[in-house]
Short mmCIF file of C-alpha atoms in Angstrom, two decimals:
data_model
loop_
_atom_site.label_atom_id
_atom_site.label_comp_id
_atom_site.label_asym_id
_atom_site.label_seq_id
_atom_site.Cartn_x
_atom_site.Cartn_y
_atom_site.Cartn_z
CA UNK J 141 0.00 0.00 0.00
CA UNK J 142 2.83 2.28 1.04
CA UNK J 143 4.75 1.40 -2.16
CA UNK J 144 1.74 2.14 -4.32
CA UNK J 145 1.42 5.55 -2.69
CA UNK J 146 5.10 6.28 -3.39
CA UNK J 147 4.71 5.25 -7.00
CA UNK J 148 1.71 7.58 -7.36
CA UNK J 149 3.68 10.44 -5.83
CA UNK J 150 6.61 9.79 -8.17
CA UNK J 151 4.29 9.70 -11.17
CA UNK J 152 2.79 13.03 -10.12
CA UNK J 153 6.29 14.55 -9.82
CA UNK J 154 7.28 13.21 -13.22
CA UNK J 155 4.08 14.62 -14.75
CA UNK J 156 4.72 17.98 -13.08
CA UNK J 157 8.32 18.00 -14.35
CA UNK J 158 7.21 17.10 -17.88
CA UNK J 159 4.56 19.80 -17.82
CA UNK J 160 7.07 22.34 -16.54
CA UNK J 161 9.57 21.24 -19.17
CA UNK J 162 7.01 21.55 -21.97
CA UNK J 163 6.10 25.06 -20.80
CA UNK J 164 9.69 26.28 -20.59
CA UNK J 165 10.31 26.68 -24.36
CA UNK J 166 7.01 28.52 -24.74
CA UNK J 167 7.98 30.75 -21.83
CA UNK J 168 11.34 31.46 -23.47
CA UNK J 169 9.65 32.30 -26.78
CA UNK J 170 7.19 34.56 -25.00
CA UNK J 171 10.06 36.23 -23.17
CA UNK J 172 11.93 36.81 -26.43
CA UNK J 173 8.78 38.30 -27.98
CA UNK J 174 8.30 40.65 -25.04
CA UNK J 175 11.97 41.62 -25.11
CA UNK J 176 11.73 42.33 -28.85
CA UNK J 177 8.67 44.54 -28.44
CA UNK J 178 10.17 46.32 -25.44
CA UNK J 179 13.52 46.77 -27.21
CA UNK J 180 11.86 48.11 -30.35
CA UNK J 181 9.71 50.48 -28.32
CA UNK J 182 12.72 51.69 -26.35
CA UNK J 183 14.70 52.29 -29.54
CA UNK J 184 11.78 54.14 -31.08
CA UNK J 185 11.09 56.36 -28.09
CA UNK J 186 14.70 57.10 -27.24
CA UNK J 187 15.94 57.61 -30.80
CA UNK J 188 14.97 61.25 -30.92
CA UNK J 189 16.53 62.28 -27.63
CA UNK J 190 19.57 60.13 -28.35
CA UNK J 191 19.97 61.82 -31.71
CA UNK J 192 19.93 65.22 -30.08
CA UNK J 193 22.47 64.15 -27.44
CA UNK J 194 24.75 62.40 -29.89
CA UNK J 195 24.53 65.35 -32.23
CA UNK J 196 25.86 67.60 -29.51
CA UNK J 197 28.58 65.11 -28.63
CA UNK J 198 29.49 64.56 -32.27
CA UNK J 199 29.46 68.27 -32.86
CA UNK J 200 31.97 68.70 -30.03
CA UNK J 201 34.04 65.77 -31.26
CA UNK J 202 33.92 67.17 -34.75
CA UNK J 203 35.18 70.49 -33.42
CA UNK J 204 38.05 68.76 -31.73
CA UNK J 205 38.85 66.72 -34.83
CA UNK J 206 38.60 69.74 -37.05
CA UNK J 207 41.11 71.50 -34.84
CA UNK J 208 43.49 68.54 -35.09
CA UNK J 209 43.21 67.92 -38.84
CA UNK J 210 45.64 69.67 -41.09
CA UNK J 211 44.21 72.73 -42.75
CA UNK J 212 45.41 71.49 -46.10
CA UNK J 213 42.62 68.81 -46.23
CA UNK J 214 39.95 71.42 -45.69
CA UNK J 215 41.46 73.70 -48.26
CA UNK J 216 41.67 70.87 -50.80
CA UNK J 217 38.04 69.91 -50.18
CA UNK J 218 36.93 73.49 -50.60
CA UNK J 219 38.91 73.77 -53.80
CA UNK J 220 37.11 70.72 -55.20
CA UNK J 221 33.80 72.28 -54.21
CA UNK J 222 34.64 75.59 -55.80
CA UNK J 223 35.96 74.05 -59.00
CA UNK J 224 33.02 71.69 -59.53
CA UNK J 225 30.67 72.46 -62.45
CA UNK J 226 28.17 75.11 -61.38
CA UNK J 227 25.03 72.98 -61.79
CA UNK J 228 21.72 74.37 -63.00
CA UNK J 229 22.13 78.09 -63.53
CA UNK J 230 20.49 79.97 -61.98
CA UNK J 231 19.92 77.46 -59.21
CA UNK J 232 16.70 76.77 -57.38
CA UNK J 233 17.31 79.09 -54.50
CA UNK J 234 15.58 80.38 -51.37
CA UNK J 235 16.82 83.32 -49.33
CA UNK J 236 19.19 85.92 -50.70
CA UNK J 237 21.57 85.17 -53.56
CA UNK J 238 24.11 87.46 -51.89
CA UNK J 239 23.89 85.92 -48.40
CA UNK J 240 27.19 85.00 -46.75
CA UNK J 241 26.02 81.51 -45.79
CA UNK J 242 25.17 79.00 -48.50
CA UNK J 243 23.38 75.76 -47.75
CA UNK J 244 23.40 73.45 -50.73
CA UNK J 245 21.43 70.22 -50.65
CA UNK J 246 21.69 67.39 -53.16
CA UNK J 247 18.61 65.19 -52.92
CA UNK J 248 16.63 62.56 -54.75
CA UNK J 249 12.84 63.01 -54.88
CA UNK J 250 12.31 59.26 -54.50
CA UNK J 251 14.59 58.77 -51.50
CA UNK J 252 12.56 58.40 -48.27
CA UNK J 253 15.28 59.99 -46.13
CA UNK J 254 15.30 63.00 -48.45
CA UNK J 255 11.55 63.39 -47.84
CA UNK J 256 12.17 63.47 -44.08
CA UNK J 257 15.02 65.92 -44.53
CA UNK J 258 12.79 68.11 -46.74
CA UNK J 259 10.36 68.66 -43.86
CA UNK J 260 13.16 69.37 -41.41
CA UNK J 261 15.04 71.63 -43.80
CA UNK J 262 12.02 73.89 -44.15
CA UNK J 263 11.94 74.19 -40.36
CA UNK J 264 15.70 74.77 -40.21
CA UNK J 265 15.90 77.59 -42.75
CA UNK J 266 12.63 79.36 -41.95
CA UNK J 267 14.08 81.66 -39.22
CA UNK J 268 16.96 82.89 -41.35
CA UNK J 269 15.09 84.51 -44.19
CA UNK J 270 17.45 86.48 -46.44
CA UNK J 271 20.47 85.97 -44.23
CA UNK J 272 21.14 82.63 -45.89
CA UNK J 273 21.05 81.16 -49.34
CA UNK J 274 19.49 77.71 -49.67
CA UNK J 275 20.12 75.88 -52.93
CA UNK J 276 18.33 72.66 -53.76
CA UNK J 277 19.89 70.42 -56.38
CA UNK J 278 18.40 67.32 -57.91
CA UNK J 279 20.55 64.25 -57.68
CA UNK J 280 18.29 61.38 -58.79
CA UNK J 281 19.78 57.96 -58.08
CA UNK J 282 18.56 56.68 -61.41
CA UNK J 283 19.98 53.19 -60.98
CA UNK J 284 17.77 52.42 -58.03
CA UNK J 285 14.91 54.94 -58.23
CA UNK J 286 13.03 54.56 -61.48
CA UNK J 287 10.83 57.66 -61.08
CA UNK J 288 13.39 59.98 -59.49
CA UNK J 289 14.69 61.55 -62.70
CA UNK J 290 11.21 62.20 -64.05
CA UNK J 291 10.23 63.76 -60.72
CA UNK J 292 13.23 66.09 -60.89
CA UNK J 293 12.28 67.09 -64.44
CA UNK J 294 8.67 67.69 -63.36
CA UNK J 295 9.91 70.02 -60.61
CA UNK J 296 12.09 71.90 -63.08
CA UNK J 297 9.18 72.18 -65.51
CA UNK J 298 7.14 73.72 -62.68
CA UNK J 299 10.12 75.99 -61.96
CA UNK J 300 9.91 77.33 -65.51
CA UNK J 301 6.53 78.71 -64.44
CA UNK J 302 7.90 80.03 -61.15
CA UNK J 303 6.53 77.21 -58.99
CA UNK J 304 9.53 75.00 -58.36
CA UNK J 305 9.14 74.93 -54.58
CA UNK J 306 5.44 74.18 -54.67
CA UNK J 307 6.11 71.22 -56.95
CA UNK J 308 9.08 70.12 -54.83
CA UNK J 309 6.79 70.10 -51.81
CA UNK J 310 4.12 68.09 -53.61
CA UNK J 311 6.66 65.53 -54.76
CA UNK J 312 8.18 64.99 -51.33
CA UNK J 313 4.95 65.07 -49.34
CA UNK J 314 3.25 62.59 -51.66
CA UNK J 315 6.36 60.49 -52.33
CA UNK J 316 4.86 57.12 -51.23
CA UNK J 317 1.99 57.46 -53.69
CA UNK J 318 4.21 57.75 -56.79
CA UNK J 319 7.54 56.18 -55.81
CA UNK J 320 6.70 52.76 -57.20
CA UNK J 321 4.05 53.89 -59.65
CA UNK J 322 4.13 52.61 -63.21
CA UNK J 323 2.64 55.88 -64.41
CA UNK J 324 4.29 58.55 -62.29
CA UNK J 325 4.08 61.14 -65.07
CA UNK J 326 0.30 61.18 -64.77
CA UNK J 327 0.56 61.61 -61.00
CA UNK J 328 2.95 64.53 -61.49
CA UNK J 329 0.47 66.13 -63.89
CA UNK J 330 -2.07 65.95 -61.07
CA UNK J 331 0.31 67.90 -58.81
CA UNK J 332 1.02 70.39 -61.60
CA UNK J 333 -2.68 71.00 -61.99
CA UNK J 334 -3.12 71.24 -58.21
CA UNK J 335 -0.52 74.00 -57.85
CA UNK J 336 -2.10 75.93 -60.71
CA UNK J 337 0.36 75.50 -63.55
CA UNK J 338 -0.48 76.25 -67.14
CA UNK J 339 -0.92 72.61 -68.12
CA UNK J 340 -0.20 73.04 -71.81
CA UNK J 341 3.14 74.69 -71.03
CA UNK J 342 3.93 72.15 -68.30
CA UNK J 343 3.27 69.22 -70.63
CA UNK J 344 5.52 70.79 -73.22
CA UNK J 345 8.28 71.65 -70.71
CA UNK J 346 8.30 68.25 -69.08
CA UNK J 347 9.33 66.65 -72.37
CA UNK J 348 11.44 69.56 -73.53
CA UNK J 349 15.17 70.04 -73.19
CA UNK J 350 15.55 73.03 -70.82
CA UNK J 351 14.10 71.24 -67.76
CA UNK J 352 16.16 68.11 -68.42
CA UNK J 353 19.30 70.12 -69.01
CA UNK J 354 18.91 71.73 -65.60
CA UNK J 355 18.57 68.34 -63.91
CA UNK J 356 21.56 67.01 -65.86
CA UNK J 357 23.62 70.04 -64.87
CA UNK J 358 22.83 69.46 -61.18
CA UNK J 359 23.74 65.79 -61.58
CA UNK J 360 27.05 66.67 -63.21
CA UNK J 361 27.86 68.94 -60.29
CA UNK J 362 26.97 66.18 -57.83
CA UNK J 363 29.05 63.63 -59.72
CA UNK J 364 31.98 65.99 -59.78
CA UNK J 365 31.67 66.40 -56.01
CA UNK J 366 31.65 62.57 -55.74
CA UNK J 367 28.40 62.46 -53.83
CA UNK J 368 28.04 58.96 -52.44
CA UNK J 369 24.39 59.14 -51.35
CA UNK J 370 21.40 61.36 -50.84
CA UNK J 371 20.80 63.65 -49.18
CA UNK J 372 24.19 65.35 -49.11
CA UNK J 373 24.28 68.81 -47.61
CA UNK J 374 27.00 71.44 -47.79
CA UNK J 375 27.28 74.55 -45.68
CA UNK J 376 29.67 77.02 -47.23
CA UNK J 377 31.33 74.25 -49.16
CA UNK J 378 31.81 71.82 -46.31
CA UNK J 379 29.87 68.58 -46.07
CA UNK J 380 27.55 68.26 -43.12
CA UNK J 381 28.00 64.93 -41.35
CA UNK J 382 24.57 63.43 -41.96
CA UNK J 383 24.54 61.68 -38.59
CA UNK J 384 24.47 65.22 -37.16
CA UNK J 385 21.46 66.24 -39.18
CA UNK J 386 18.64 67.62 -37.11
CA UNK J 387 17.05 71.02 -36.58
CA UNK J 388 19.16 72.24 -33.67
CA UNK J 389 22.59 70.95 -34.78
CA UNK J 390 22.02 72.41 -38.24
CA UNK J 391 21.04 75.77 -36.78
CA UNK J 392 24.19 75.71 -34.65
CA UNK J 393 26.27 75.19 -37.78
CA UNK J 394 24.46 77.98 -39.64
CA UNK J 395 24.76 80.33 -36.65
CA UNK J 396 28.49 79.65 -36.44
CA UNK J 397 28.90 80.50 -40.10
CA UNK J 398 26.79 83.64 -39.74
CA UNK J 399 28.86 84.68 -36.76
CA UNK J 400 32.08 84.18 -38.69
CA UNK J 401 30.70 86.16 -41.60
CA UNK J 402 29.65 88.95 -39.23
CA UNK J 403 32.98 89.06 -37.42
CA UNK J 404 34.76 89.01 -40.75
CA UNK J 405 32.84 92.09 -41.91
CA UNK J 406 29.98 90.22 -43.62
CA UNK J 407 26.43 91.47 -43.66
CA UNK J 408 24.94 88.55 -41.75
CA UNK J 409 23.97 88.75 -38.09
CA UNK J 410 24.89 86.10 -35.57
CA UNK J 411 21.55 84.90 -34.24
CA UNK J 412 18.46 83.80 -36.13
CA UNK J 413 15.53 86.13 -35.77
CA UNK J 414 12.82 83.68 -34.96
CA UNK J 415 9.94 86.14 -35.17
CA UNK J 416 8.08 86.69 -38.41
CA UNK J 417 10.79 84.81 -40.20
CA UNK J 418 8.53 82.58 -42.23
CA UNK J 419 7.38 85.66 -44.07
CA UNK J 420 10.94 86.61 -44.85
CA UNK J 421 11.71 83.38 -46.70
CA UNK J 422 12.00 84.53 -50.22
CA UNK J 423 11.19 82.15 -52.99
CA UNK J 424 13.37 82.84 -55.94
CA UNK J 425 12.67 81.09 -59.14
CA UNK J 426 14.96 80.07 -61.84
CA UNK J 427 14.02 82.81 -64.25
CA UNK J 428 15.71 85.77 -62.57
CA UNK J 429 18.58 84.62 -60.40
CA UNK J 430 22.33 84.57 -60.53
CA UNK J 431 24.61 81.56 -60.30
CA UNK J 432 25.25 80.09 -56.84
CA UNK J 433 27.88 81.93 -54.93
CA UNK J 434 30.17 79.04 -54.11
CA UNK J 435 32.91 81.40 -53.02
CA UNK J 436 31.08 82.52 -49.92
CA UNK J 437 32.62 82.37 -46.45
CA UNK J 438 34.99 79.44 -46.18
CA UNK J 439 35.42 78.87 -42.48
CA UNK J 440 33.41 76.93 -39.91
CA UNK J 441 34.79 74.41 -37.46
CA UNK J 442 31.53 72.53 -36.80
CA UNK J 443 31.38 71.13 -40.28
CA UNK J 444 32.93 67.91 -41.47
CA UNK J 445 35.24 68.21 -44.39
CA UNK J 446 34.00 67.47 -47.90
CA UNK J 447 33.90 63.86 -49.02
CA UNK D 49 29.15 -2.48 -28.37
CA UNK D 50 32.66 -1.13 -28.38
CA UNK D 51 33.10 1.13 -25.37
CA UNK D 52 34.99 3.97 -27.13
CA UNK D 53 32.52 3.93 -30.05
CA UNK D 54 29.65 4.26 -27.57
CA UNK D 55 31.39 7.22 -25.92
CA UNK D 56 31.81 8.89 -29.30
CA UNK D 57 28.11 8.37 -30.09
CA UNK D 58 27.20 9.96 -26.76
CA UNK D 59 29.47 12.93 -27.47
CA UNK D 60 27.87 13.43 -30.90
CA UNK D 61 24.40 13.25 -29.35
CA UNK D 62 25.38 15.86 -26.77
CA UNK D 63 26.82 18.15 -29.48
CA UNK D 64 23.78 17.71 -31.73
CA UNK D 65 21.53 18.45 -28.74
CA UNK D 66 23.32 21.71 -28.04
CA UNK D 67 23.28 23.00 -31.62
CA UNK D 68 19.61 24.14 -31.61
CA UNK D 69 20.33 26.12 -28.46
CA UNK D 70 23.33 27.75 -30.13
CA UNK D 71 21.15 28.50 -33.17
CA UNK D 72 18.55 30.14 -30.91
CA UNK D 73 21.19 32.44 -29.41
CA UNK D 74 22.53 33.37 -32.87
CA UNK D 75 18.97 34.01 -34.12
CA UNK D 76 18.50 36.48 -31.26
CA UNK D 77 21.44 38.46 -32.65
CA UNK D 78 19.75 38.56 -36.04
CA UNK D 79 16.48 39.60 -34.42
CA UNK D 80 18.18 42.54 -32.66
CA UNK D 81 19.83 43.64 -35.92
CA UNK D 82 16.55 43.47 -37.87
CA UNK D 83 14.55 45.28 -35.16
CA UNK D 84 17.18 48.05 -35.10
CA UNK D 85 16.94 48.50 -38.88
CA UNK D 86 13.13 48.43 -38.77
CA UNK D 87 13.01 51.16 -36.14
CA UNK D 88 15.54 53.28 -38.08
CA UNK D 89 13.43 52.85 -41.20
CA UNK D 90 10.33 54.17 -39.48
CA UNK D 91 12.09 57.05 -37.72
CA UNK D 92 13.86 57.99 -40.96
CA UNK D 93 17.15 58.37 -39.11
CA UNK D 94 20.51 57.75 -40.70
CA UNK D 95 22.08 54.39 -39.94
CA UNK D 96 25.75 54.55 -38.90
CA UNK D 97 27.93 53.42 -41.75
CA UNK D 98 31.43 53.10 -40.35
CA UNK D 99 32.76 49.95 -42.03
CA UNK D 100 31.38 50.17 -45.55
CA UNK D 101 30.01 53.01 -47.67
CA UNK D 102 26.51 53.37 -49.02
CA UNK D 103 24.24 52.34 -46.12
CA UNK D 104 21.78 55.12 -46.97
CA UNK D 105 21.82 54.17 -50.62
CA UNK D 106 20.91 50.58 -49.74
CA UNK D 107 18.38 51.35 -47.02
CA UNK D 108 16.56 54.00 -49.04
CA UNK D 109 16.54 51.99 -52.26
CA UNK D 110 13.35 50.69 -53.82
CA UNK D 111 14.41 47.20 -52.64
CA UNK D 112 14.27 48.26 -48.98
CA UNK D 113 10.49 47.83 -48.90
CA UNK D 114 7.95 45.26 -50.03
CA UNK D 115 4.37 46.55 -50.27
CA UNK D 116 5.37 49.50 -48.12
CA UNK D 117 6.70 47.27 -45.35
CA UNK D 118 10.41 47.54 -44.64
CA UNK D 119 12.39 44.45 -45.56
CA UNK D 120 13.98 44.57 -42.12
CA UNK D 121 10.55 43.92 -40.55
CA UNK D 122 10.29 40.69 -42.55
CA UNK D 123 13.79 39.89 -41.36
CA UNK D 124 12.76 40.41 -37.74
CA UNK D 125 9.80 38.06 -38.25
CA UNK D 126 12.05 35.46 -39.86
CA UNK D 127 14.62 35.59 -37.07
CA UNK D 128 11.93 35.39 -34.41
CA UNK D 129 10.47 32.31 -36.12
CA UNK D 130 13.94 30.79 -36.39
CA UNK D 131 14.53 31.46 -32.69
CA UNK D 132 11.20 29.87 -31.73
CA UNK D 133 11.79 26.77 -33.86
CA UNK D 134 15.33 26.37 -32.49
CA UNK D 135 14.12 26.69 -28.89
CA UNK D 136 11.39 24.08 -29.44
CA UNK D 137 13.98 21.80 -31.08
CA UNK D 138 16.40 22.34 -28.20
CA UNK D 139 13.73 20.99 -25.88
CA UNK D 140 13.40 17.82 -27.90
CA UNK D 141 10.96 18.49 -30.72
CA UNK D 142 12.81 17.05 -33.74
CA UNK D 143 10.17 18.14 -36.27
CA UNK D 144 10.83 21.77 -35.34
CA UNK D 145 14.52 21.33 -36.14
CA UNK D 146 13.58 20.10 -39.61
CA UNK D 147 11.29 23.10 -40.06
CA UNK D 148 14.14 25.30 -38.85
CA UNK D 149 16.32 23.76 -41.56
CA UNK D 150 13.77 24.53 -44.27
CA UNK D 151 13.48 28.09 -43.03
CA UNK D 152 17.20 28.83 -42.88
CA UNK D 153 17.70 27.42 -46.38
CA UNK D 154 15.01 29.83 -47.66
CA UNK D 155 16.56 32.68 -45.67
CA UNK D 156 19.98 31.89 -47.13
CA UNK D 157 18.61 31.96 -50.68
CA UNK D 158 16.92 35.31 -50.04
CA UNK D 159 20.09 36.62 -48.42
CA UNK D 160 22.14 35.60 -51.46
CA UNK D 161 19.74 37.61 -53.64
CA UNK D 162 20.07 40.65 -51.36
CA UNK D 163 23.86 40.43 -51.48
CA UNK D 164 23.64 40.25 -55.27
CA UNK D 165 21.46 43.40 -55.30
CA UNK D 166 23.90 45.27 -53.09
CA UNK D 167 26.93 44.21 -55.11
CA UNK D 168 25.68 44.52 -58.68
CA UNK D 169 22.48 46.57 -58.78
CA UNK D 170 22.75 49.17 -56.02
CA UNK D 171 26.55 48.96 -55.98
CA UNK D 172 26.72 49.86 -52.31
CA UNK D 173 26.76 47.87 -49.10
CA UNK D 174 25.05 48.31 -45.77
CA UNK D 175 26.96 46.93 -42.81
CA UNK D 176 23.87 45.94 -40.83
CA UNK D 177 22.60 44.04 -43.88
CA UNK D 178 25.95 42.26 -44.08
CA UNK D 179 25.74 41.37 -40.37
CA UNK D 180 22.31 39.90 -41.02
CA UNK D 181 23.68 37.92 -43.96
CA UNK D 182 26.50 36.57 -41.78
CA UNK D 183 24.01 35.52 -39.11
CA UNK D 184 21.90 33.67 -41.65
CA UNK D 185 25.02 31.93 -42.90
CA UNK D 186 25.91 30.88 -39.34
CA UNK D 187 22.39 29.52 -38.80
CA UNK D 188 22.64 27.52 -42.02
CA UNK D 189 26.05 26.21 -41.00
CA UNK D 190 24.76 25.12 -37.59
CA UNK D 191 21.91 23.24 -39.24
CA UNK D 192 24.18 21.55 -41.77
CA UNK D 193 26.64 20.55 -39.03
CA UNK D 194 23.82 18.99 -37.03
CA UNK D 195 22.75 17.04 -40.12
CA UNK D 196 26.30 15.93 -40.79
CA UNK D 197 26.85 14.76 -37.22
CA UNK D 198 23.54 12.88 -37.14
CA UNK D 199 24.35 11.21 -40.46
CA UNK D 200 27.53 9.82 -38.89
#
């Protein structure tokens, strides 16, 4: 009787052990799932603050590195920048063509990161008005983005009617709806109509040479500068380290350049005037502007050297 | 049975038994890599590119998404499935190890295609994609080793 009781107890223990053992892998899988969700959430929520912190740290590190690097590298990089083909002339430009600080962006309309940067760039440059010169250049990565070139041409065709920036905005904001479209041209016509273009002229310009030649000129400039990806941003001829790209770090770089220009006798002031600045942003279209002033102020320790 | 032969058989069994556990640990590495890339895709932040050049070019290419879903998200799902199958196999479910094998073979084929795209179509490499490729290769190797040992 006693033995039978022991056997029953042992059986119960074995069953309990087996049950526990069969639950362990499921528990581990559940744990991994929870850890994945928690990790992803943590990355997502902390990415913004981390970016801001690392930008500051990188900015400081970049300052230190810039101080250590021989000046000859910087001079050589600037020389390459200055000697590169001028790109579309006159360029698509916002701000003042005579401003001491030039921000030049090479971007691809079909690149998702460029669309994100587009939104942030508007926020970055808004306070500066005519104290800066912002040049946007098309650099379609035609090997991987099938609609990028046509989008750039569509923007230039709109520019021929003085509405480059409106079209640029439409293309970036609506990027997901045309990026993989088989008939992007029709979608672009919709945007052209939406921003009030003369459709007959647009349809003629979009297949004509002048718009394409402007895109090709920008591409030649980008190729000459050996741009390895989009977006690539220059401030006064020096490449901005893209890992530093955000509103505040960019404004710090611009402010530093403005300060240098001011202390060197330039017309720019040192701090952005954040009031009523949106109204100051001047949209200058391709019909009546001069070539980009690539010989503007050359100094600025916060900026990484050109590639 | 010869004593030393029996010992060798036992050693092989022990090694084969540990391989699914090792695969599960490796799959967790792949899962972390894929989750990181997925999050970066959605936040639109730049991915550090310290070893190779062209991360942005790869991660913003038209091949980086399928039906609007980042490829990295599919990778995360695949690694999580691989981890789950390996864990179940480690606790004695042989069928799961066979399923794991089928999955890693498919993952390896897909990885080979992605490497081809980076090398010959996009002409740029992304280091986190290469890490993922290496992890898939390790998973495939672990599975093949387990098969080889069992065949002996």
